[in-house]
Short mmCIF file of C-alpha atoms and ligand atoms in Angstrom, two decimals:
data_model
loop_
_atom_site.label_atom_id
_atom_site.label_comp_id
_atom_site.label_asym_id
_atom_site.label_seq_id
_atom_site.Cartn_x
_atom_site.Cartn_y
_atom_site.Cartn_z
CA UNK A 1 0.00 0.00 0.00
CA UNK A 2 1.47 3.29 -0.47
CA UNK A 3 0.48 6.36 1.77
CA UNK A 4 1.75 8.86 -1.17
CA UNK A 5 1.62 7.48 -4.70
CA UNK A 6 2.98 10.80 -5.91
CA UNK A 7 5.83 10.91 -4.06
CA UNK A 8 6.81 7.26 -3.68
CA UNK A 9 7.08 6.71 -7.34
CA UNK A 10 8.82 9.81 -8.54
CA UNK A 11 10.82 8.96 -11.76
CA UNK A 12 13.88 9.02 -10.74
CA UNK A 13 14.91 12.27 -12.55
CA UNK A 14 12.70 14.33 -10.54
CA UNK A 15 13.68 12.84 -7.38
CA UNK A 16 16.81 13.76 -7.93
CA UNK A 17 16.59 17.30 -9.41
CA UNK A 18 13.84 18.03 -5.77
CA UNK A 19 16.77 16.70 -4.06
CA UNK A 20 19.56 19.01 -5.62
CA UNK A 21 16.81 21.81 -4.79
CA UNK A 22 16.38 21.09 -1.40
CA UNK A 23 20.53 20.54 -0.72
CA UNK A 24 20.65 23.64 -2.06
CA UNK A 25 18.35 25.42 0.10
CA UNK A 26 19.24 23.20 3.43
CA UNK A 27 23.16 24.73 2.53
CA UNK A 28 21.98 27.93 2.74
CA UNK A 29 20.28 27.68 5.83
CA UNK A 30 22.85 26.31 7.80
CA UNK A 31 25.02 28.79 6.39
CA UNK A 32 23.19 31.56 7.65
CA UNK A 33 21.66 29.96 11.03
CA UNK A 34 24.04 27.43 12.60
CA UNK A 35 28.07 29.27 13.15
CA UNK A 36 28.79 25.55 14.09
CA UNK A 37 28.21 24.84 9.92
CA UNK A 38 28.84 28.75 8.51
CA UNK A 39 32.80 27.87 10.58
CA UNK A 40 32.81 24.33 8.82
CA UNK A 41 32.06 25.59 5.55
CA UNK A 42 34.93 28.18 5.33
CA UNK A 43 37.12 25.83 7.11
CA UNK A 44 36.84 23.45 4.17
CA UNK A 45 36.48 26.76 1.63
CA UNK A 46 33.44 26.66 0.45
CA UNK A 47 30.01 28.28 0.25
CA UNK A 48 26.81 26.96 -0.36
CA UNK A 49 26.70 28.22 -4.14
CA UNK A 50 29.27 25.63 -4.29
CA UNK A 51 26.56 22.91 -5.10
CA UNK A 52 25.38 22.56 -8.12
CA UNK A 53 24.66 19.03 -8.37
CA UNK A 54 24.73 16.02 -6.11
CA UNK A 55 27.84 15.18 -7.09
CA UNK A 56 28.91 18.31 -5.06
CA UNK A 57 27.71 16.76 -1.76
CA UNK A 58 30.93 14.86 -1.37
CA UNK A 59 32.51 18.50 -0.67
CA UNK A 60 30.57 19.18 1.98
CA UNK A 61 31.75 18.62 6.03
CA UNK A 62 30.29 15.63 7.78
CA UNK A 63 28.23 15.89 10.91
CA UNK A 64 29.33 13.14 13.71
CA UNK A 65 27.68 12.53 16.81
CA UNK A 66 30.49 13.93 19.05
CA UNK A 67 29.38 17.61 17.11
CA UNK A 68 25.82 16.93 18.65
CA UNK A 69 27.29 16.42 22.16
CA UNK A 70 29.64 18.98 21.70
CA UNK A 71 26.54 21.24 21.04
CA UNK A 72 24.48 20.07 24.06
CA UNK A 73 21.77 21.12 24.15
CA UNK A 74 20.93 23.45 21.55
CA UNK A 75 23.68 24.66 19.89
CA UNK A 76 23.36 22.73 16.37
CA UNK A 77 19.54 24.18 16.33
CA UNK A 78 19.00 26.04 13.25
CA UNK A 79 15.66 27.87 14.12
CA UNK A 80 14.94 29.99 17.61
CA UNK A 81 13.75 27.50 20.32
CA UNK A 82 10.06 29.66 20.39
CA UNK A 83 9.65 27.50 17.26
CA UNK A 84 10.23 24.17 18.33
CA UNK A 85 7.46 22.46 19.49
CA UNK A 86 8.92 18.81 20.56
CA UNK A 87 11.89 17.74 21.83
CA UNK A 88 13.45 13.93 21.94
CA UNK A 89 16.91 12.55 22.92
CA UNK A 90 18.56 9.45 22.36
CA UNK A 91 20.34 8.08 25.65
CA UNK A 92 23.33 9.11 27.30
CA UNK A 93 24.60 10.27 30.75
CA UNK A 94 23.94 13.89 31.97
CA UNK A 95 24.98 16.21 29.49
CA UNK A 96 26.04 14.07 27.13
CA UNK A 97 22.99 13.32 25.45
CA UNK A 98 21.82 13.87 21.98
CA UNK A 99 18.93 15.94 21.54
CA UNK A 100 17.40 17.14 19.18
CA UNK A 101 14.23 19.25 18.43
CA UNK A 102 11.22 19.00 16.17
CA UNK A 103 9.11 22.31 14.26
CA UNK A 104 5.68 21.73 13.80
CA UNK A 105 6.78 21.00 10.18
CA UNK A 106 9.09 18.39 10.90
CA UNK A 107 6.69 16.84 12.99
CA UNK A 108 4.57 16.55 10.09
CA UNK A 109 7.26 15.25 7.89
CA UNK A 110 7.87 12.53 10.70
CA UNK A 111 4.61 11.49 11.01
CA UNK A 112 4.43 10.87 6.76
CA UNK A 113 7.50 9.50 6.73
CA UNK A 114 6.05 7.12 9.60
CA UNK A 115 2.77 6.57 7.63
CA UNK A 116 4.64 5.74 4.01
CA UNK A 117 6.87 3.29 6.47
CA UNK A 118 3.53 1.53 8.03
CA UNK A 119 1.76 1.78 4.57
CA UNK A 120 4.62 -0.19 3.00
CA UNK A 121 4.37 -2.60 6.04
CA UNK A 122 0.57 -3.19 5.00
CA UNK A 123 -0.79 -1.53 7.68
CA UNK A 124 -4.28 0.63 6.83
CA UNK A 125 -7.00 2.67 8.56
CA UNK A 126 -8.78 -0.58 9.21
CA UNK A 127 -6.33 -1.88 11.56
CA UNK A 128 -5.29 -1.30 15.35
CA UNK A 129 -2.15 -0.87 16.14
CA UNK A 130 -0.76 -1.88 19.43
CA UNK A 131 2.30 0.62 19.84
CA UNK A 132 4.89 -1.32 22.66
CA UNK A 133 7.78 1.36 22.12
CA UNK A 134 8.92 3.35 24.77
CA UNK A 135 7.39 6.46 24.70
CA UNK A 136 9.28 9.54 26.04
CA UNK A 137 12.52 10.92 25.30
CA UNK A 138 13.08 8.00 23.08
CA UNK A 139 11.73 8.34 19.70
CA UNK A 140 10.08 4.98 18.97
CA UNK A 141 7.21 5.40 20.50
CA UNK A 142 5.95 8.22 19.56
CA UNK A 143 7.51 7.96 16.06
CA UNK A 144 5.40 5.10 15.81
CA UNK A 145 2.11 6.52 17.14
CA UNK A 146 2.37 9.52 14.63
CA UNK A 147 2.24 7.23 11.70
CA UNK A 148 -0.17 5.13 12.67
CA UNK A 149 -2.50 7.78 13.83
CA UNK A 150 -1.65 9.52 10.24
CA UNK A 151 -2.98 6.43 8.71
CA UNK A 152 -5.98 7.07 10.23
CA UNK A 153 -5.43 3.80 12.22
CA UNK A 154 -6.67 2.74 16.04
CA UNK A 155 -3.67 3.13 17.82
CA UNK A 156 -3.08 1.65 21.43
CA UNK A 157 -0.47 3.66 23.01
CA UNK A 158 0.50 0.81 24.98
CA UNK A 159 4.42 1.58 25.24
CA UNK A 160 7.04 -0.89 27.02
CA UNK A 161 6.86 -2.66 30.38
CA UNK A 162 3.91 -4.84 32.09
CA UNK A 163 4.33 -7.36 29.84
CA UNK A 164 1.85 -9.81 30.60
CA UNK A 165 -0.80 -7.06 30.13
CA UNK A 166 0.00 -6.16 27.06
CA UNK A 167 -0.60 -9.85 25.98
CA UNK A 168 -3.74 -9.12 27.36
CA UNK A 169 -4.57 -6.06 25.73
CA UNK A 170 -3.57 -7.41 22.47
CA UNK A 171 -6.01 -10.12 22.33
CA UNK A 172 -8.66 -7.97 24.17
CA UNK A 173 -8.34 -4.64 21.75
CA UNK A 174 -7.91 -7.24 18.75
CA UNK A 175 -4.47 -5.69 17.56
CA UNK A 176 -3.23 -6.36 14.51
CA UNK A 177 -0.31 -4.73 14.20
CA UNK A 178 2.01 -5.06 16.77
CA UNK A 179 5.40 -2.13 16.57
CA UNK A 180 8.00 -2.98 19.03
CA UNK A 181 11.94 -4.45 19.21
CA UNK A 182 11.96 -7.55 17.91
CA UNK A 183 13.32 -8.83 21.22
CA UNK A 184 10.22 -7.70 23.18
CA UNK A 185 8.18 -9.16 20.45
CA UNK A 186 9.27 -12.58 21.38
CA UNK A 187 9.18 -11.69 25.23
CA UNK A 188 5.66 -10.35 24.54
CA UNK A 189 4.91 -13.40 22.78
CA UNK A 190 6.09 -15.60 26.00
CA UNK A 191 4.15 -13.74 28.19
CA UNK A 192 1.40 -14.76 25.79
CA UNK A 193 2.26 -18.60 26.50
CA UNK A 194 2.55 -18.27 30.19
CA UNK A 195 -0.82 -16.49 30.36
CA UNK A 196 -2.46 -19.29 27.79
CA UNK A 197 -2.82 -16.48 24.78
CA UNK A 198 -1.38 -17.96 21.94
CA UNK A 199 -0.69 -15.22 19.39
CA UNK A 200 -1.53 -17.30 15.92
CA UNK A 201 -5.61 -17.34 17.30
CA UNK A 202 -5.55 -13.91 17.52
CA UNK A 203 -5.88 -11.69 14.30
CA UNK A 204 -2.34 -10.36 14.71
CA UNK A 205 -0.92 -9.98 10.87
CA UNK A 206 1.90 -7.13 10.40
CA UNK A 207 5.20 -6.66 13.16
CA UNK A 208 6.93 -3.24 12.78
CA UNK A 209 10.49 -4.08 14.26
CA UNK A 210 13.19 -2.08 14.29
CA UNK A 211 15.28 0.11 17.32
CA UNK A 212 17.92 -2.74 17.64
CA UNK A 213 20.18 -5.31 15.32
CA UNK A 214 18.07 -8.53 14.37
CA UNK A 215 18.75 -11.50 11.95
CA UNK A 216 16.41 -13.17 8.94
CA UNK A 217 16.72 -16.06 11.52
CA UNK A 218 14.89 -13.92 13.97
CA UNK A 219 12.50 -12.83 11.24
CA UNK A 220 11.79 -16.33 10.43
CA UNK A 221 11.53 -17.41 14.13
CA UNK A 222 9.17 -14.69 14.78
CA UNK A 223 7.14 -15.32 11.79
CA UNK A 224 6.49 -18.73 12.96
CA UNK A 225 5.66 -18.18 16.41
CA UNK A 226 3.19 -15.37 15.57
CA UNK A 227 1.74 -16.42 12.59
CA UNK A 228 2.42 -12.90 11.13
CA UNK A 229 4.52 -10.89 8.34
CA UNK A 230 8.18 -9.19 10.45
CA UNK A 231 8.65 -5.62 9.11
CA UNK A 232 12.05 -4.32 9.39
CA UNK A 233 11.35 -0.58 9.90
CA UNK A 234 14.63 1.48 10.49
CA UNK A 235 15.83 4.98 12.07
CA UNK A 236 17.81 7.30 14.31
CA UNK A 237 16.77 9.92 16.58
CA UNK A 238 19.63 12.45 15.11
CA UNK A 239 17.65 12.39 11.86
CA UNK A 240 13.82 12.05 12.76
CA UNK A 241 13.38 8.08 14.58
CA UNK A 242 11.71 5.70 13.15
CA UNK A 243 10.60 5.78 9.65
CA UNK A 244 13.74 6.83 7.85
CA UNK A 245 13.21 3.96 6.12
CA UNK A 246 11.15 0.53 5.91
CA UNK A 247 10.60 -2.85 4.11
CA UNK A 248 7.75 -3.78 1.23
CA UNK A 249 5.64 -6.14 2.12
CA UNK A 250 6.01 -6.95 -1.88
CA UNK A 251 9.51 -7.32 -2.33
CA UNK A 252 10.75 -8.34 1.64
CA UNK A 253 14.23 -6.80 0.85
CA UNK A 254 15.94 -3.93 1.79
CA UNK A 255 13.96 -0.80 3.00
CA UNK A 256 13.25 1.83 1.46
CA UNK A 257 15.05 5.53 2.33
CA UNK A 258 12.23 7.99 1.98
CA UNK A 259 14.79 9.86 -0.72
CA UNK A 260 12.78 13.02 -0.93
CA UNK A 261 13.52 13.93 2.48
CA UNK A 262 16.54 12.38 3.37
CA UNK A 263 19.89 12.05 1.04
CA UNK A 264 21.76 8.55 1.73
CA UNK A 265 25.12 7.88 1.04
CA UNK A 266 27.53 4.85 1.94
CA UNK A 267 31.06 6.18 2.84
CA UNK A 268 34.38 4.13 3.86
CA UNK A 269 34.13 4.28 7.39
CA UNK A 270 38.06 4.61 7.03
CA UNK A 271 38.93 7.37 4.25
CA UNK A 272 35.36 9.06 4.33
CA UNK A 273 35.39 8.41 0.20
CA UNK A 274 32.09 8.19 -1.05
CA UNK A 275 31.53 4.27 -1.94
CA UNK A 276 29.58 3.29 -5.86
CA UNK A 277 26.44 1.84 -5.10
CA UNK A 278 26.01 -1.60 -4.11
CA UNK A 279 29.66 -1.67 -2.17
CA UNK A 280 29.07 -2.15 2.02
CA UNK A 281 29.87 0.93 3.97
CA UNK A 282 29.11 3.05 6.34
CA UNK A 283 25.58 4.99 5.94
CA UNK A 284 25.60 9.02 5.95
CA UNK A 285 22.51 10.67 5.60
CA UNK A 286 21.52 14.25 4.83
CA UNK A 287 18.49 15.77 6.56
CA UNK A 288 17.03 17.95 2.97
CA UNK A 289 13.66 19.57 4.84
CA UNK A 290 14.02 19.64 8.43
CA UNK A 291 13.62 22.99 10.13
CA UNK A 292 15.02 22.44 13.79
CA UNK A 293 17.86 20.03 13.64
CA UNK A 294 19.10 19.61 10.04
CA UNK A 295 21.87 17.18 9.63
CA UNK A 296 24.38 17.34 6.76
CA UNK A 297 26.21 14.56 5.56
CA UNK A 298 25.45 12.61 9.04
CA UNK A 299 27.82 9.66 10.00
CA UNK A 300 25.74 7.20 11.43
CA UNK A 301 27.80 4.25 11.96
CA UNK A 302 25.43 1.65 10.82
CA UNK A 303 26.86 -0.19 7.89
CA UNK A 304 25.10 -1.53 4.76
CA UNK A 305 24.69 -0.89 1.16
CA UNK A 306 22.50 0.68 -1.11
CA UNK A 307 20.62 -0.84 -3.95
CA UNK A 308 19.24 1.50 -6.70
CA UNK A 309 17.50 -1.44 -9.08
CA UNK A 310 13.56 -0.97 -9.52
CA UNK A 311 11.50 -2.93 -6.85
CA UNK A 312 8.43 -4.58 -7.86
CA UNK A 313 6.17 -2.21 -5.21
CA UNK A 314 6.40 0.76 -7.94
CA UNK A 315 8.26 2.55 -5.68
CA UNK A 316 11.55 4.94 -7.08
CA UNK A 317 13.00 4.90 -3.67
CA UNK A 318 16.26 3.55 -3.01
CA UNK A 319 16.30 0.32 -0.81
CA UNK A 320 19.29 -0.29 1.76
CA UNK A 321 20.06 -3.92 3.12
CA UNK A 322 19.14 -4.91 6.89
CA UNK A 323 22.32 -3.52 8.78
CA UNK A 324 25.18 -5.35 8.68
CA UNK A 325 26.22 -3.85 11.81
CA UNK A 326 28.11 -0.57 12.94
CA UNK A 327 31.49 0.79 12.66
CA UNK A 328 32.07 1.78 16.38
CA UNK A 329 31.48 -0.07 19.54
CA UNK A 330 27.68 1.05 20.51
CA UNK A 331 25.92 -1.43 22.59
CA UNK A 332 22.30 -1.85 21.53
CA UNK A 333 20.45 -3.89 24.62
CA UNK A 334 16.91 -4.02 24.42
CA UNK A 335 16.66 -0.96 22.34
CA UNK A 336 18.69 1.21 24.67
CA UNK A 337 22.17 2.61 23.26
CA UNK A 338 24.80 1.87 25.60
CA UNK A 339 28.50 2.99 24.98
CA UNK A 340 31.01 0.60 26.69
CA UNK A 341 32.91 4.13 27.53
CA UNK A 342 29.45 4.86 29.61
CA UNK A 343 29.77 2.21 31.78
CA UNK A 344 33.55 2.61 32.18
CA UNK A 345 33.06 6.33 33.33
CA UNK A 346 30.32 5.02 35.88
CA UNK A 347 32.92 2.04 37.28
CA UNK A 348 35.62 4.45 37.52
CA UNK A 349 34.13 6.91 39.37
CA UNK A 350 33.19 4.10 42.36
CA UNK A 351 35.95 3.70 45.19
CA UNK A 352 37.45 0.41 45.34
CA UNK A 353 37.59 -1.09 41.55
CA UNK A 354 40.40 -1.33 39.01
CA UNK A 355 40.35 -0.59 35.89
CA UNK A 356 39.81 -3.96 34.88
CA UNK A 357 36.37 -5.00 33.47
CA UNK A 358 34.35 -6.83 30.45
CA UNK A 359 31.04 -6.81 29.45
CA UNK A 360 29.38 -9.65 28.33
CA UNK A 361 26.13 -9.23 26.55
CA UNK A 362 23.61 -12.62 25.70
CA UNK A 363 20.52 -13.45 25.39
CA UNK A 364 18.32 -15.38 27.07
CA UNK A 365 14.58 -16.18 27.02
CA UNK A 366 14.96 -13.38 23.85
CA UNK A 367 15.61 -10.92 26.11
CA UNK A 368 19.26 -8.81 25.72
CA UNK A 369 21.56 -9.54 29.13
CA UNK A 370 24.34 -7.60 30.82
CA UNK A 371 26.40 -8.48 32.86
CA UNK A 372 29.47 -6.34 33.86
CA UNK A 373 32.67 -8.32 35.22
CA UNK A 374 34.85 -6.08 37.54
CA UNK A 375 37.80 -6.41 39.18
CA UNK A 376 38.01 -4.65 43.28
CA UNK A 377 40.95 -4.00 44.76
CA UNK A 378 42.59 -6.91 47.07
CA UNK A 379 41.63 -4.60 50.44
CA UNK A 380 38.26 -4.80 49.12
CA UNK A 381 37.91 -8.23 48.33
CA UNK A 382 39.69 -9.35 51.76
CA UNK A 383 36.74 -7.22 53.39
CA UNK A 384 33.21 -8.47 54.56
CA UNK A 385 31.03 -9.43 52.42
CA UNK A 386 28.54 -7.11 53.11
CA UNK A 387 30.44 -4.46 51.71
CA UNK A 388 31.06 -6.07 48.16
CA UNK A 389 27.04 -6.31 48.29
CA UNK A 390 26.65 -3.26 49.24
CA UNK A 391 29.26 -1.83 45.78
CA UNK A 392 27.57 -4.35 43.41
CA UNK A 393 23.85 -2.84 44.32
CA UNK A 394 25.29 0.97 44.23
CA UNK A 395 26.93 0.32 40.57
CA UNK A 396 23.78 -1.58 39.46
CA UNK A 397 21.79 1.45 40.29
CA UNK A 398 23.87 3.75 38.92
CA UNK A 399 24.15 1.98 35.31
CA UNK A 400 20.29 1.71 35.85
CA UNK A 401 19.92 5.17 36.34
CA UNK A 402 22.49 6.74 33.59
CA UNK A 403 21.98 4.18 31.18
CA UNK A 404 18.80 3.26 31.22
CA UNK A 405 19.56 -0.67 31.33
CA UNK A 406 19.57 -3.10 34.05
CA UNK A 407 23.03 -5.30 34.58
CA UNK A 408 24.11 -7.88 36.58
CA UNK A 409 27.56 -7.07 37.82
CA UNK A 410 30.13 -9.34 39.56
CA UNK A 411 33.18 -8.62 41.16
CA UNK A 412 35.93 -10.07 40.76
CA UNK A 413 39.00 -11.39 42.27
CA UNK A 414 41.99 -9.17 41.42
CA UNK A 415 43.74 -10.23 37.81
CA UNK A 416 40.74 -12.70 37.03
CA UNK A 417 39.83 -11.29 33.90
CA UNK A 418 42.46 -12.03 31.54
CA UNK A 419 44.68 -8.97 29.70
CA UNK A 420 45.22 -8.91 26.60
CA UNK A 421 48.65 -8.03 24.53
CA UNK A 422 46.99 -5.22 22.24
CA UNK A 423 43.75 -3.30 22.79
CA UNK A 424 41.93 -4.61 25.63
CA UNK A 425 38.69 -6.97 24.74
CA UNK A 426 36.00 -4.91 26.36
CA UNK A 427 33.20 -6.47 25.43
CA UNK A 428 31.54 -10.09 24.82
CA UNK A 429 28.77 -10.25 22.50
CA UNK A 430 27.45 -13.59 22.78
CA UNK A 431 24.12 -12.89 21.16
CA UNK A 432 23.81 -14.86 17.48
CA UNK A 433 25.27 -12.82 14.82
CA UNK A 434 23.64 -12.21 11.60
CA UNK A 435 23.62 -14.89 9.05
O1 DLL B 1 16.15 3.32 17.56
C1 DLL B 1 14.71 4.83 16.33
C2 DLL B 1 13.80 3.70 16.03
C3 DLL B 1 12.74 3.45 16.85
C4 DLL B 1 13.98 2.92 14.89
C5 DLL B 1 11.84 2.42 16.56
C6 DLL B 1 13.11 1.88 14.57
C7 DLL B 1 12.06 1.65 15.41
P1 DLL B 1 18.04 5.52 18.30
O2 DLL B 1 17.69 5.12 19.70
O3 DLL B 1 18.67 6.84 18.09
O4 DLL B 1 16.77 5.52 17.39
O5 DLL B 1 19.00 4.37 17.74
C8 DLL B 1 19.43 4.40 16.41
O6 DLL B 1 19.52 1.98 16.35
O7 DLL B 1 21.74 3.94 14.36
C9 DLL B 1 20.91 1.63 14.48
O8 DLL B 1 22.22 1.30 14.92
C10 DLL B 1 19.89 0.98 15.41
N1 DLL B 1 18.71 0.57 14.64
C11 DLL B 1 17.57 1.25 14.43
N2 DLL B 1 16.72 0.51 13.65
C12 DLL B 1 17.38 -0.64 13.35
C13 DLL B 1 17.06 -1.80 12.58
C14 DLL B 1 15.93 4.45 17.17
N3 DLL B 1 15.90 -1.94 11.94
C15 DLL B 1 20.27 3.18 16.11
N4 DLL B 1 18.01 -2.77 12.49
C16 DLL B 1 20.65 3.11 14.65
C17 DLL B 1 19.18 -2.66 13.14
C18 DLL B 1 18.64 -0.60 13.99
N5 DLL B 1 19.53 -1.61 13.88
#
């Protein structure tokens, strides 16, 4: 189904000459509203008349996440905060967060971009959608919602937690379309089990799952168990949240980067040369319309690769393959972003540990673990035992409350974790890789 014929199926010359257009007119207004650009502009030596086609873009600065922290919390916005009307942040501790603000414009834009996303999923006016993203701060939720309700859908703003509920709700509100991670999908769906729901009798069809890394296997797995079509739906708070782009339900591979609003490219995470299409890199996006936060030539760190060749839904728009990871070290557990450097700066900060620690992340019963392996001083591990409690409950707390995420954390014996010769193995992601 597609929410805007018009737009979705632009030839492809038009696309690209409204996207030269709007390149244009986003360099011009981040030369004259954001010093943070106007200085990287004549830094590199150029002004915006520069661009006169979008082969020009690759002479443009790119934007990085450390720029957005850097700018905490405003400084990257390009219109006066009277005319921003939302704001949302992607986690982080105090300070270092990245937030980033919404016109009443670019909520509109969000909310079509969400509706073209759930259109392409299948999802119409007829159906109810039960919405289990957070909502708050973090995007997904009310990402979601905004589409849905564009649609002209029922939406259930259910959001996360209370999971045996929810399985409730869903049979008792008749969802059937169900937007979450596609880890609490399965947890929902075992909550379902426990509580004798069993999710193929109900008239559950479409997922929308996205926010986190997940494999065909998964797709497959959840497919089965549910008895309904996976959607891979994917996006980033620095550029909107979700809805930057989405699956077909006709072709079921790669999804679609709503092109007339946001300008992909794949990069070498190494050099920063552009890659030719169809070679894996990393993805950098461009935000062409938005009005509070625009983005240009954004790094994301998510790697995958572009594929320009007509899909059978009619639509023009470029499709990129499921992620194939990311070029820096971000944790993603349960949907939460967590930066191994976070939880470093929290251990360091507590009295009595070294600087010796691992993370192991699993999963177990579909549900993302943590558990953070430290090493305490000999003093410390000589003491009583209520005192080691005592540090193991005060970290847990504090990763809970910075982070967002709940870990298990043991102490350890001084030198039990093993060193290594080069760069230190921080982390252990035992959770099955992609295929
Ligand atoms: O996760 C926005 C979102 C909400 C997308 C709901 C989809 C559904 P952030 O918290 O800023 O925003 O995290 C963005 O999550 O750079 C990817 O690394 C990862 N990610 C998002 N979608 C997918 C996906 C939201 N479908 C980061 N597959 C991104 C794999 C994904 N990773």
């Amino acid at each position: 189904m597609l929410f805007n014929i018009k737009l979705e199926t632009l030839p492809r010359e038009e696309l690209e000459a409204l996207q030269l257009r709007r390149l244009q007119d986003l360099c011009n207004r981040l030369y004259a509203n954001v010093p943070f650009y106007r200085k990287r502009f004549n830094e590199a030596g150029i002004s915006p008349a520069d661009i006169r086609s979008l082969k020009d873009l690759r002479l443009l600065p790119f934007t990085e996440k450390q720029d957005l922290r850097d700018h905490y919390p405003y400084g990257l916005f390009a219109v006066p905060r009277d005319n921003i009307v939302r704001l949302h942040a992607s986690s982080g501790t105090t300070g270092k967060a990245v937030v980033v603000g919404y016109t009443a414009r670019d909520l509109e834009t969000w909310s079509e971009l969400a509706a073209r996303s759930l259109s392409a999923a299948g999802v119409t006016r007829s159906d109810v959608v039960h919405v289990a993203y957070g909502y708050g701060l973090f995007t997904g939720g009310l990402g979601a919602h905004g589409g849905a309700e564009t649609i002209g859908a029922t939406v259930v703003p259910a959001s996360g937690g209370a999971t045996k509920r929810q399985a409730h709700l869903l049979r008792d509100f008749g969802a059937t379309v169900l937007c979450c991670t596609p880890s609490y999908a399965l947890h929902l769906w075992e909550a379902g089990q426990e509580v004798g729901i069993d999710f193929r009798d109900l008239p559950l069809k479409i997922g929308v799952f996205g926010a986190e890394p997940w494999t065909e296997a998964m797709r497959h797995d959840i497919e089965s168990k549910m008895g309904i079509n996976a959607m891979n739906i994917y996006g980033l708070s620095e550029i909107m949240g979700p809805g930057v782009s989405m699956e077909c339900v006709e072709s079921k591979w790669g999804l679609h980067i709503w092109e007339d609003h946001i300008l992909p490219e794949i990069i070498d995470p190494v050099t920063g040369e552009q890659l030719p299409p169809g070679e894996k890199g990393e993805l950098v996006l461009t935000t062409l319309t938005k009005e509070g936060i625009p983005l240009l030539r954004y790094r994301t760190r998510d790697l995958t690769w572009l594929d320009y060749t007509p899909c059978k839904c009619g639509r023009t728009h470029v499709r990129m393959a499921r992620l194939q990871g990311r070029s820096d070290d971000m944790l993603i557990i349960r949907g939460v972003n967590v930066f191994p450097q976070q939880i470093e700066s929290i251990l360091l900060d507590s009295e009595g540990i070294t600087p010796n620690y691992q993370i192991i992340v699993d999963r177990q019963n579909n549900l993302d673990t943590l558990e953070v392996q430290v090493e305490v001083v000999d003093s410390l591990f000589a003491d009583e035992i209520r005192k080691l409690q005592k540090l193991e409950t005060q970290l847990q707390k504090t990763i809970k409350e910075f982070l967002g995420v709940t870990a298990k954390i043991r102490l350890m014996e001084a030198h039990s974790i093993e060193r290594s010769q080069g760069k230190a193995k921080r982390i252990v992601d035992k959770r099955p890789k992609d295929e």
